[in-house]
Each structure stands twice: as C-alpha cells, then as structure tokens.
mmCIF file of C-alpha atoms in Angstrom:
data_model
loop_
_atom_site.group_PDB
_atom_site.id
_atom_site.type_symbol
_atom_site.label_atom_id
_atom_site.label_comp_id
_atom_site.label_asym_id
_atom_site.label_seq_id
_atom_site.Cartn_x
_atom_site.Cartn_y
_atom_site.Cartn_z
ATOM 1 C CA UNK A 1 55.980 40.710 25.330
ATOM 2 C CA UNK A 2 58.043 40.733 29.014
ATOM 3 C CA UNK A 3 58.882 37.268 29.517
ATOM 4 C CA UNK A 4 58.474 37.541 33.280
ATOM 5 C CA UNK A 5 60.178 34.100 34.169
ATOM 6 C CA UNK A 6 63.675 34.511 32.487
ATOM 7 C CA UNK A 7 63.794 38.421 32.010
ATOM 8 C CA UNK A 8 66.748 38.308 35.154
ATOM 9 C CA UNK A 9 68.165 35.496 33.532
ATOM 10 C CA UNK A 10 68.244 37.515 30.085
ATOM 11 C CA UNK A 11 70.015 40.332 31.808
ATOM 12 C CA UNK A 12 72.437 38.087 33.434
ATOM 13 C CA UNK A 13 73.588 36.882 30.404
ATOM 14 C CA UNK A 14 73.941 39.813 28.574
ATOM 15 C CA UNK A 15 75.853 41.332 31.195
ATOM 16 C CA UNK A 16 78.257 38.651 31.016
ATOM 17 C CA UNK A 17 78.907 38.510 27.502
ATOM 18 C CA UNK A 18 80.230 41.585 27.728
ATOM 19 C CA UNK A 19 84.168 41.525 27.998
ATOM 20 C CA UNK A 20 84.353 44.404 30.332
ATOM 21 C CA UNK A 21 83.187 41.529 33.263
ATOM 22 C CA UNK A 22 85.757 39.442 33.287
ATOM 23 C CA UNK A 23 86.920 39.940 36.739
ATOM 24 C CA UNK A 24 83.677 41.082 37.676
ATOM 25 C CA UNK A 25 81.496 38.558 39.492
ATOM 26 C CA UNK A 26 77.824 38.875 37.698
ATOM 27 C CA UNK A 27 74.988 36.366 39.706
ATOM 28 C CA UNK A 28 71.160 36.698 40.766
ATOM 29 C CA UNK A 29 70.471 38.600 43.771
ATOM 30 C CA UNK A 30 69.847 36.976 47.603
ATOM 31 C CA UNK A 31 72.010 34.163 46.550
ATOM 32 C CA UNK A 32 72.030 31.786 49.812
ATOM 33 C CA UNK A 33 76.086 31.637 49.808
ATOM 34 C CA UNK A 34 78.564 33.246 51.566
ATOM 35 C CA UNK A 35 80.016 36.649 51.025
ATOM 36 C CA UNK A 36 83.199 36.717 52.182
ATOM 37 C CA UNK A 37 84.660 38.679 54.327
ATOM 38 C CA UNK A 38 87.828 40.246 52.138
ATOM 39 C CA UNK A 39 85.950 40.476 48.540
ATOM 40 C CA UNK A 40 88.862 41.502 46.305
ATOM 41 C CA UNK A 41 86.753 41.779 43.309
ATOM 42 C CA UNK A 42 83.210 43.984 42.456
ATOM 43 C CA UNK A 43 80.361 42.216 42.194
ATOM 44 C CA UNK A 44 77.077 43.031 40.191
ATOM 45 C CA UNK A 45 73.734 41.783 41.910
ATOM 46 C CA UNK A 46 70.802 41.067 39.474
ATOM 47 C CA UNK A 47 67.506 41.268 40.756
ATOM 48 C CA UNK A 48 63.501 41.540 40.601
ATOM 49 C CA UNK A 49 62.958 45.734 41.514
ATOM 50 C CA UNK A 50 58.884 46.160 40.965
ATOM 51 C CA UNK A 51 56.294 44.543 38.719
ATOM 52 C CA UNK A 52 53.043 46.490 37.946
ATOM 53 C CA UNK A 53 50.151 45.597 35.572
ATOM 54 C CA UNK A 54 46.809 45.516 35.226
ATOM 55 C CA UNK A 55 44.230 43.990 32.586
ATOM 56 C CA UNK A 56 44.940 45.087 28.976
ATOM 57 C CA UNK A 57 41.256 45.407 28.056
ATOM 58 C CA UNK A 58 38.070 44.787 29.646
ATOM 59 C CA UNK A 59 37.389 40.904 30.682
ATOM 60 C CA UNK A 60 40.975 40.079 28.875
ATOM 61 C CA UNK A 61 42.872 37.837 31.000
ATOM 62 C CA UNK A 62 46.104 39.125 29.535
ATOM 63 C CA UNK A 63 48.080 41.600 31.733
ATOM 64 C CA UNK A 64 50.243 44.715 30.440
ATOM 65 C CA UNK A 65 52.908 46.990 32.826
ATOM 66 C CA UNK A 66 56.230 48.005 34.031
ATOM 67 C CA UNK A 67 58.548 45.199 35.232
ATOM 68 C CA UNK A 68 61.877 46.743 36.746
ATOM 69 C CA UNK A 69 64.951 45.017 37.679
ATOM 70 C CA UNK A 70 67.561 46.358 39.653
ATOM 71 C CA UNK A 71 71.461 45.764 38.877
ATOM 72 C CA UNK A 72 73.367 46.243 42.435
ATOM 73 C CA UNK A 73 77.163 47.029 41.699
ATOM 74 C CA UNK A 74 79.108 46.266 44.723
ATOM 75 C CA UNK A 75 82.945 47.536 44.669
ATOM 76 C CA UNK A 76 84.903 46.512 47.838
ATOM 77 C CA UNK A 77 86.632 49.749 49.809
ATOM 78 C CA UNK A 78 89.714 47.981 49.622
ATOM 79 C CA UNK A 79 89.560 47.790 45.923
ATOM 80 C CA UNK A 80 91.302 51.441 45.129
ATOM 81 C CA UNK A 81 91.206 50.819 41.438
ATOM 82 C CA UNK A 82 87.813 49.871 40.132
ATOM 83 C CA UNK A 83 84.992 52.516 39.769
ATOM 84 C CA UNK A 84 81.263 51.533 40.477
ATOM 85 C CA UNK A 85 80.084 54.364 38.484
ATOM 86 C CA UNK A 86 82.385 53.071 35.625
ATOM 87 C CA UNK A 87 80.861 49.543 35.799
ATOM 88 C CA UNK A 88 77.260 50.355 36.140
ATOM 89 C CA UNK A 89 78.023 51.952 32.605
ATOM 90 C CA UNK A 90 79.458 49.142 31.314
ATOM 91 C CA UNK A 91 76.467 47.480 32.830
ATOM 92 C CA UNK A 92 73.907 49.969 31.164
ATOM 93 C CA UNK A 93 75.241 49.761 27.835
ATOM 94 C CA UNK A 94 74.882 45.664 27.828
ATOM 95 C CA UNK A 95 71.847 45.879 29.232
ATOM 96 C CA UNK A 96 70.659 49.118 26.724
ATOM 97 C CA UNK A 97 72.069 47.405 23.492
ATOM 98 C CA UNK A 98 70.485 44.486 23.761
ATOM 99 C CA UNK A 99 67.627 44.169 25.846
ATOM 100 C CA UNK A 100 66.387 47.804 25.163
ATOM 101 C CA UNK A 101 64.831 48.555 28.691
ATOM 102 C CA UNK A 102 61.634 51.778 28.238
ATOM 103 C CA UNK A 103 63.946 53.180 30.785
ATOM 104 C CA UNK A 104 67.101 53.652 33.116
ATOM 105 C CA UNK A 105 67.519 54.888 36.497
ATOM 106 C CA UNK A 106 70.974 55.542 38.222
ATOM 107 C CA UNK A 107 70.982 55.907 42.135
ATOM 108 C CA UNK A 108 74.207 57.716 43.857
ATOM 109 C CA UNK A 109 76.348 55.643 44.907
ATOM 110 C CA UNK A 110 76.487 55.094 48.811
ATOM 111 C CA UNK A 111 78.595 53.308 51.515
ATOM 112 C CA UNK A 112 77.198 49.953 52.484
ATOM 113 C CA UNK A 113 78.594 49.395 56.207
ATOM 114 C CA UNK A 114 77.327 45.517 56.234
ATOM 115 C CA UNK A 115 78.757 44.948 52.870
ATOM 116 C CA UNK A 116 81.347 47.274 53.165
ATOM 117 C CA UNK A 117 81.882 47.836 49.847
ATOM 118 C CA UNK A 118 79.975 51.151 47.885
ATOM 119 C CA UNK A 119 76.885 50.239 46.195
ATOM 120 C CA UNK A 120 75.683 51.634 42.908
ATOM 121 C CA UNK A 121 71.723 50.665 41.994
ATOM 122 C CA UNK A 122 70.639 50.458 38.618
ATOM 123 C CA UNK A 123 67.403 49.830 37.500
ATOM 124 C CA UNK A 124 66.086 48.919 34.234
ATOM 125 C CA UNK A 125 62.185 49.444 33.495
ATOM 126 C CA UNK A 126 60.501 47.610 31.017
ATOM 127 C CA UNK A 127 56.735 48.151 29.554
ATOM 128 C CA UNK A 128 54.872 46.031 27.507
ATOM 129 C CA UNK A 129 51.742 42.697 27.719
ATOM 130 C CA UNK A 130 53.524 40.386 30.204
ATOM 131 C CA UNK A 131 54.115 36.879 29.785
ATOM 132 C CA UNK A 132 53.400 35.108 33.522
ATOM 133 C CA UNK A 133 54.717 31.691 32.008
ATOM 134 C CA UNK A 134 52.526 28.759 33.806
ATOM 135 C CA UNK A 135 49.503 26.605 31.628
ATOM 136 C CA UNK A 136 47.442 28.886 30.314
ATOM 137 C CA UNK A 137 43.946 27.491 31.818
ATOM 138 C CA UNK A 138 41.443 29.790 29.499
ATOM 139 C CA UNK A 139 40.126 26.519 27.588
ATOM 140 C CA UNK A 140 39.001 24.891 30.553
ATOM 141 C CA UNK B 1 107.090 42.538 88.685
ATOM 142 C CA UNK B 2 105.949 45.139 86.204
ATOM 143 C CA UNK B 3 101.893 45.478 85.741
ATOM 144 C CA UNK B 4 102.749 44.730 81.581
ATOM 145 C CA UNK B 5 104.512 41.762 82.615
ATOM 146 C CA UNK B 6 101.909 40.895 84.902
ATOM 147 C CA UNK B 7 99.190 41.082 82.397
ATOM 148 C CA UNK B 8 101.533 39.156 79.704
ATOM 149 C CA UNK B 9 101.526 36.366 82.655
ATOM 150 C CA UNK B 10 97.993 36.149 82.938
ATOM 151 C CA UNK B 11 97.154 36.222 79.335
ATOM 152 C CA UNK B 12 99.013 32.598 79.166
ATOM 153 C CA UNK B 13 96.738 31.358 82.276
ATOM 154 C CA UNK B 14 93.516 32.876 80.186
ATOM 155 C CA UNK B 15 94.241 33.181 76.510
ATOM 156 C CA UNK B 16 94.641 31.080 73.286
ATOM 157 C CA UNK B 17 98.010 30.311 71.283
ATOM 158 C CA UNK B 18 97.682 32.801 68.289
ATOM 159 C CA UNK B 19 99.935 34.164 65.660
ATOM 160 C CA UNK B 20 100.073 37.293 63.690
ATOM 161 C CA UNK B 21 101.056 37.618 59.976
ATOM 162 C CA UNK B 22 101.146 41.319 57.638
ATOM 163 C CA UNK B 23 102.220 39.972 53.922
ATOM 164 C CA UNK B 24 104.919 37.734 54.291
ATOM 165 C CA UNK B 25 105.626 38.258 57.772
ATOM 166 C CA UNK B 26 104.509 35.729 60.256
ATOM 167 C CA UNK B 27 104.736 36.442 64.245
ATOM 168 C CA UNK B 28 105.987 34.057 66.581
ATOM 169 C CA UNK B 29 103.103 32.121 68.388
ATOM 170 C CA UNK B 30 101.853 34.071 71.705
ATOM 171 C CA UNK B 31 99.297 34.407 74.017
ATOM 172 C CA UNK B 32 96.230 36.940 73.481
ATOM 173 C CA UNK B 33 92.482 36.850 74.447
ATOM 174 C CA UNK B 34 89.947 36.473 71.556
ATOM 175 C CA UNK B 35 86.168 36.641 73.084
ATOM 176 C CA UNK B 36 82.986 36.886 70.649
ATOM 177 C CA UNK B 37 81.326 39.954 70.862
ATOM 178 C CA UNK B 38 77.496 38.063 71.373
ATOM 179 C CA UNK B 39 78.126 38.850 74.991
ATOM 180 C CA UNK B 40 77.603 42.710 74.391
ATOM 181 C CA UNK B 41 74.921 42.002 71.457
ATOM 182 C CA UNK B 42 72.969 39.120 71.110
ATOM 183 C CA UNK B 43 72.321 39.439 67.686
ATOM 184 C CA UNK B 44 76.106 39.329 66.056
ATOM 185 C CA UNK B 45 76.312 36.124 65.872
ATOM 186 C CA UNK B 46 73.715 35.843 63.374
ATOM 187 C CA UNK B 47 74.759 36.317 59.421
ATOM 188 C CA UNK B 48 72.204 38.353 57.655
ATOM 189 C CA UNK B 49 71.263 38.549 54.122
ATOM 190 C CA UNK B 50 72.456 40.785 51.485
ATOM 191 C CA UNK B 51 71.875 41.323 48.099
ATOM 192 C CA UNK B 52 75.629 39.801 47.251
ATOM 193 C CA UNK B 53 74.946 36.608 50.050
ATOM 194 C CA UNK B 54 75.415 36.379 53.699
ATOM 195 C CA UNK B 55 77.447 37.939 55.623
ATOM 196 C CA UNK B 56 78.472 37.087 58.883
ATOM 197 C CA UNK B 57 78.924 39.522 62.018
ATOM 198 C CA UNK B 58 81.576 37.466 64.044
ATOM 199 C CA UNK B 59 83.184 40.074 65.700
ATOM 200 C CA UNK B 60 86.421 39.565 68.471
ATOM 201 C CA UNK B 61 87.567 41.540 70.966
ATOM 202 C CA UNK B 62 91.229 40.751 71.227
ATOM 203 C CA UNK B 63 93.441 41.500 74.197
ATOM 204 C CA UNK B 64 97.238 41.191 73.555
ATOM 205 C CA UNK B 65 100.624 41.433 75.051
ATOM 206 C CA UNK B 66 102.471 44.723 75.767
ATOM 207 C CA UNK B 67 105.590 43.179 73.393
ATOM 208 C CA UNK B 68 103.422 42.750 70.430
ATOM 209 C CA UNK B 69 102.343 46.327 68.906
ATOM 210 C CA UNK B 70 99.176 45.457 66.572
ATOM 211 C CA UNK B 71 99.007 49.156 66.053
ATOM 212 C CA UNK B 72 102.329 49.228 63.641
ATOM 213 C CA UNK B 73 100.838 46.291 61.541
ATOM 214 C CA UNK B 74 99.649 47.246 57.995
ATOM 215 C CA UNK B 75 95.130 47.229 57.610
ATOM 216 C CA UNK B 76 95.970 43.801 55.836
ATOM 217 C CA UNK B 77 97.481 42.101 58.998
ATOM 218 C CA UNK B 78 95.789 39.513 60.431
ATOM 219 C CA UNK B 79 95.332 37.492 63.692
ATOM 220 C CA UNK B 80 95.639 32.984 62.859
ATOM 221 C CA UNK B 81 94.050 31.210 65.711
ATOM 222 C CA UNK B 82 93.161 27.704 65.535
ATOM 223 C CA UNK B 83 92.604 27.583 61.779
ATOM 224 C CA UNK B 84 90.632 30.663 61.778
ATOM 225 C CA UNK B 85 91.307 34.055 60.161
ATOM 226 C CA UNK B 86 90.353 37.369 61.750
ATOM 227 C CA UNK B 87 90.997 41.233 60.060
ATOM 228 C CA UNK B 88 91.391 44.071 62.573
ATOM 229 C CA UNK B 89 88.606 46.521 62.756
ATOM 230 C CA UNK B 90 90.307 48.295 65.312
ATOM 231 C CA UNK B 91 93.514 48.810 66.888
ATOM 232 C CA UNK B 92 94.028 50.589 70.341
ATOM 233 C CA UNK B 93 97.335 50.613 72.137
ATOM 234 C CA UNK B 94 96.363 50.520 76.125
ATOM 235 C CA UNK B 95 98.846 53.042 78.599
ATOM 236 C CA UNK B 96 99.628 53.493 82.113
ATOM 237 C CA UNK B 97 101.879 55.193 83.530
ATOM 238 C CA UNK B 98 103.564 55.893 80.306
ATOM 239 C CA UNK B 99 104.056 52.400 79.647
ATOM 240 C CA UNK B 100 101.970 50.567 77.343
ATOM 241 C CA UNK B 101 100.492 47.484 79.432
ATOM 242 C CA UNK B 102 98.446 45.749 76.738
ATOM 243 C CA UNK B 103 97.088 45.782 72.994
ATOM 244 C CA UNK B 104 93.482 45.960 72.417
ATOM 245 C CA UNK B 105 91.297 45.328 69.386
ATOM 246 C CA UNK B 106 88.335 44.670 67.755
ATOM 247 C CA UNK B 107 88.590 41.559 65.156
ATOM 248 C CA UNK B 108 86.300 40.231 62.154
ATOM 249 C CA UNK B 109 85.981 36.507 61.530
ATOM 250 C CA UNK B 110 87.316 36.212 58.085
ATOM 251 C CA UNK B 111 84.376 34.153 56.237
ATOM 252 C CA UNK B 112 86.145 32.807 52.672
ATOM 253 C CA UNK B 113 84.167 32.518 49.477
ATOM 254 C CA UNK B 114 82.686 28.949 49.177
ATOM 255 C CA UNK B 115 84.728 27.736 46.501
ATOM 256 C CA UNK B 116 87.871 28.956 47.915
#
C-alpha cells in the first residue's frame, strides 16, 4: 500500500539519514523561500513527479497505480568539487535500500541558467493499491 | 579636461557612493551608476519559482570610473551599495581613443538565504 500523503515525506527522511548529506541541503520541492543568489552548497529537491491509477476491480472504490516522485539535485557552478551524478547515487541508494521504489530513472544532467547550478532528476516509481488518506465515507 | 575625467565628473553629479571588495580587499568609496534593468524588460523584476525556491532577477547595469578597472577583479568581487550586495555578470572595459573612458557591467542583486 502507497501511502500517498507522506510518501515525499518518507523519502525526505530517508535521504537525510544518510551521512553522505550532511552538507547537502535535502527539503520538499516549490518551497516559498528564497534561493539565494551565491548557493555554496548542493541542494536535493523532493517532489510529487506523476500519480496514475485506476479502480482495482470492478465497482471497488479502492485505487491501484504508479506514483513517481522526482529527486532534483542542484550543484551550484561555483561549487568545483561536488558531483551531481555522485549525489543522485548517494540519493538512489537511500532511497533503493529502504523504500524499495518498482523503479529508477536517471535524467542527464543539464545546465539550469535560472538556477544556475546543473540539475540532475531522479525519479523513483512506485506501484501498488494507493492509500488517498481522508475519512473513508463507504459506510455512509 | 580629458573625456575620462569628464565622465568621472559626471558620475558624482548622477551616481551613488559605492564600494568594491574581492576577498579581503575593500575599495575606497566612489562614484558609479547602478540602474535596474526593468527599464529594458519589464518582467526582471519579478522572482520566479523554482524547484529549490525563488529566485530573483534583479539585474544592474553599472557604469564606473575610468580609475577603477572591474575587469582585473576576481568572479567573486563584488559591488556594496547602500547595504546591498551585487555579483558581476559581466565585465566590459569601455575605449576611446586608446584610453579607457569608463567601466561597464552587468550586476546581480545578491538575494541571501533566509536564515542568514
């Protein structure tokens, strides 16, 4: 079962455990703060990629699908010693060990101009029933 | 009087008191022009959106005295003026007659992390 309301949250957290991240600034995605302008440090960005499900069965109210969630690893041009590529690995494996995503897609990295930093996408996809949180009104 | 002279003149009437600094080494105060580049497109003023938060598009044009070369300043210099940080973008050195007459440049508002 996807727990659809904390699955970022899960992969926050088991990002950050890791030791790797301790410089590394690991947060939700579209966070309404300010990036500023000389980032010394990489950043990973955590977010909601694609959700997809339909009914399990026949008149069941229960839905089943893919749910995919990016990880966005931003390394500042200025930084000359960290590695995106290096740190969506790290990123993988923390996410891979413990959350065991159905499956893992690595985009090339590319020059982000607004950013400017380079920009490494990850995205983990993960299949099973889904679990929309809410009151489950089926008794009424 | 000599046109870089000139310009140095009118830069006082016109400009804003700013300094330079490039690691530990601070400039002198002087006279430049900073203008905000909204004039040439409306929309930089505006911070947009980004995956890692917003980020803002303040960008200067900066017009300088001949006796302060910008271009021999590291890509870490920057410009203080009024409390304000700004990074060079770019840095052109401005000739006539085989003399330069002015420094020009583009600038970035330096936006610091909130909990800086």
């Amino acid at each position: 079962m996807i727990d659809c309301e904390s699955l970022i949250n899960d992969v926050l957290l088991c990002i950050k455990k890791s030791s790797f991240f301790g410089g590394i600034e690991v947060f939700e995605a579209y966070r309404r703060s300010v990036k500023p302008t000389l980032m010394k440090n990489a950043a990973v960005a955590v977010g909601l990629f694609e959700m997809s499900g339909e009914a399990i069965a026949l008149g069941e109210n229960s839905k089943a699908g893919e749910l995919k969630i990016f990880a966005d690893v931003f390394v500042p041009f200025i930084n000359k010693q960290l590695e995106g590529i290096e740190i969506a690995r790290a990123v993988c494996s923390a996410v891979a060990n413990s959350l065991k995503p159905s499956g893992i897609a690595l985009q090339a990295p590319y020059a982000d101009g607004k950013t400017e930093c380079m920009v490494t996408r990850l995205v983990f996809s993960f299949n099973d029933e889904f679990d929309l949180g809410g009151v489950d009104d089926e008794g009424i | 009087m000599n046109r870089e002279y000139k310009i140095k003149k009118s830069l006082k009437k016109v400009g804003r008191e700013i300094l330079l600094a490039d690691g530990e080494w601070t400039s002198a105060p002087f006279w430049a022009v900073l203008r905000h580049g909204y004039k040439k497109d409306r929309t930089n003023f505006e911070a947009e959106l980004t995956e890692i938060g917003f980020v803002s598009k303040d960008y200067f044009m900066y017009i300088g005295p001949f006796d302060h070369d910008i271009t021999a300043l590291s890509d870490n210099a920057i410009v203080l003026c009024d409390g304000v940080r700004y990074v060079f973008r770019k840095k052109e050195r401005v000739v006539f007659g085989g003399k330069t007459i002015f420094y020009f440049a583009i600038l970035k508002k330096v936006q610091e992390a909130e909990n800086d």
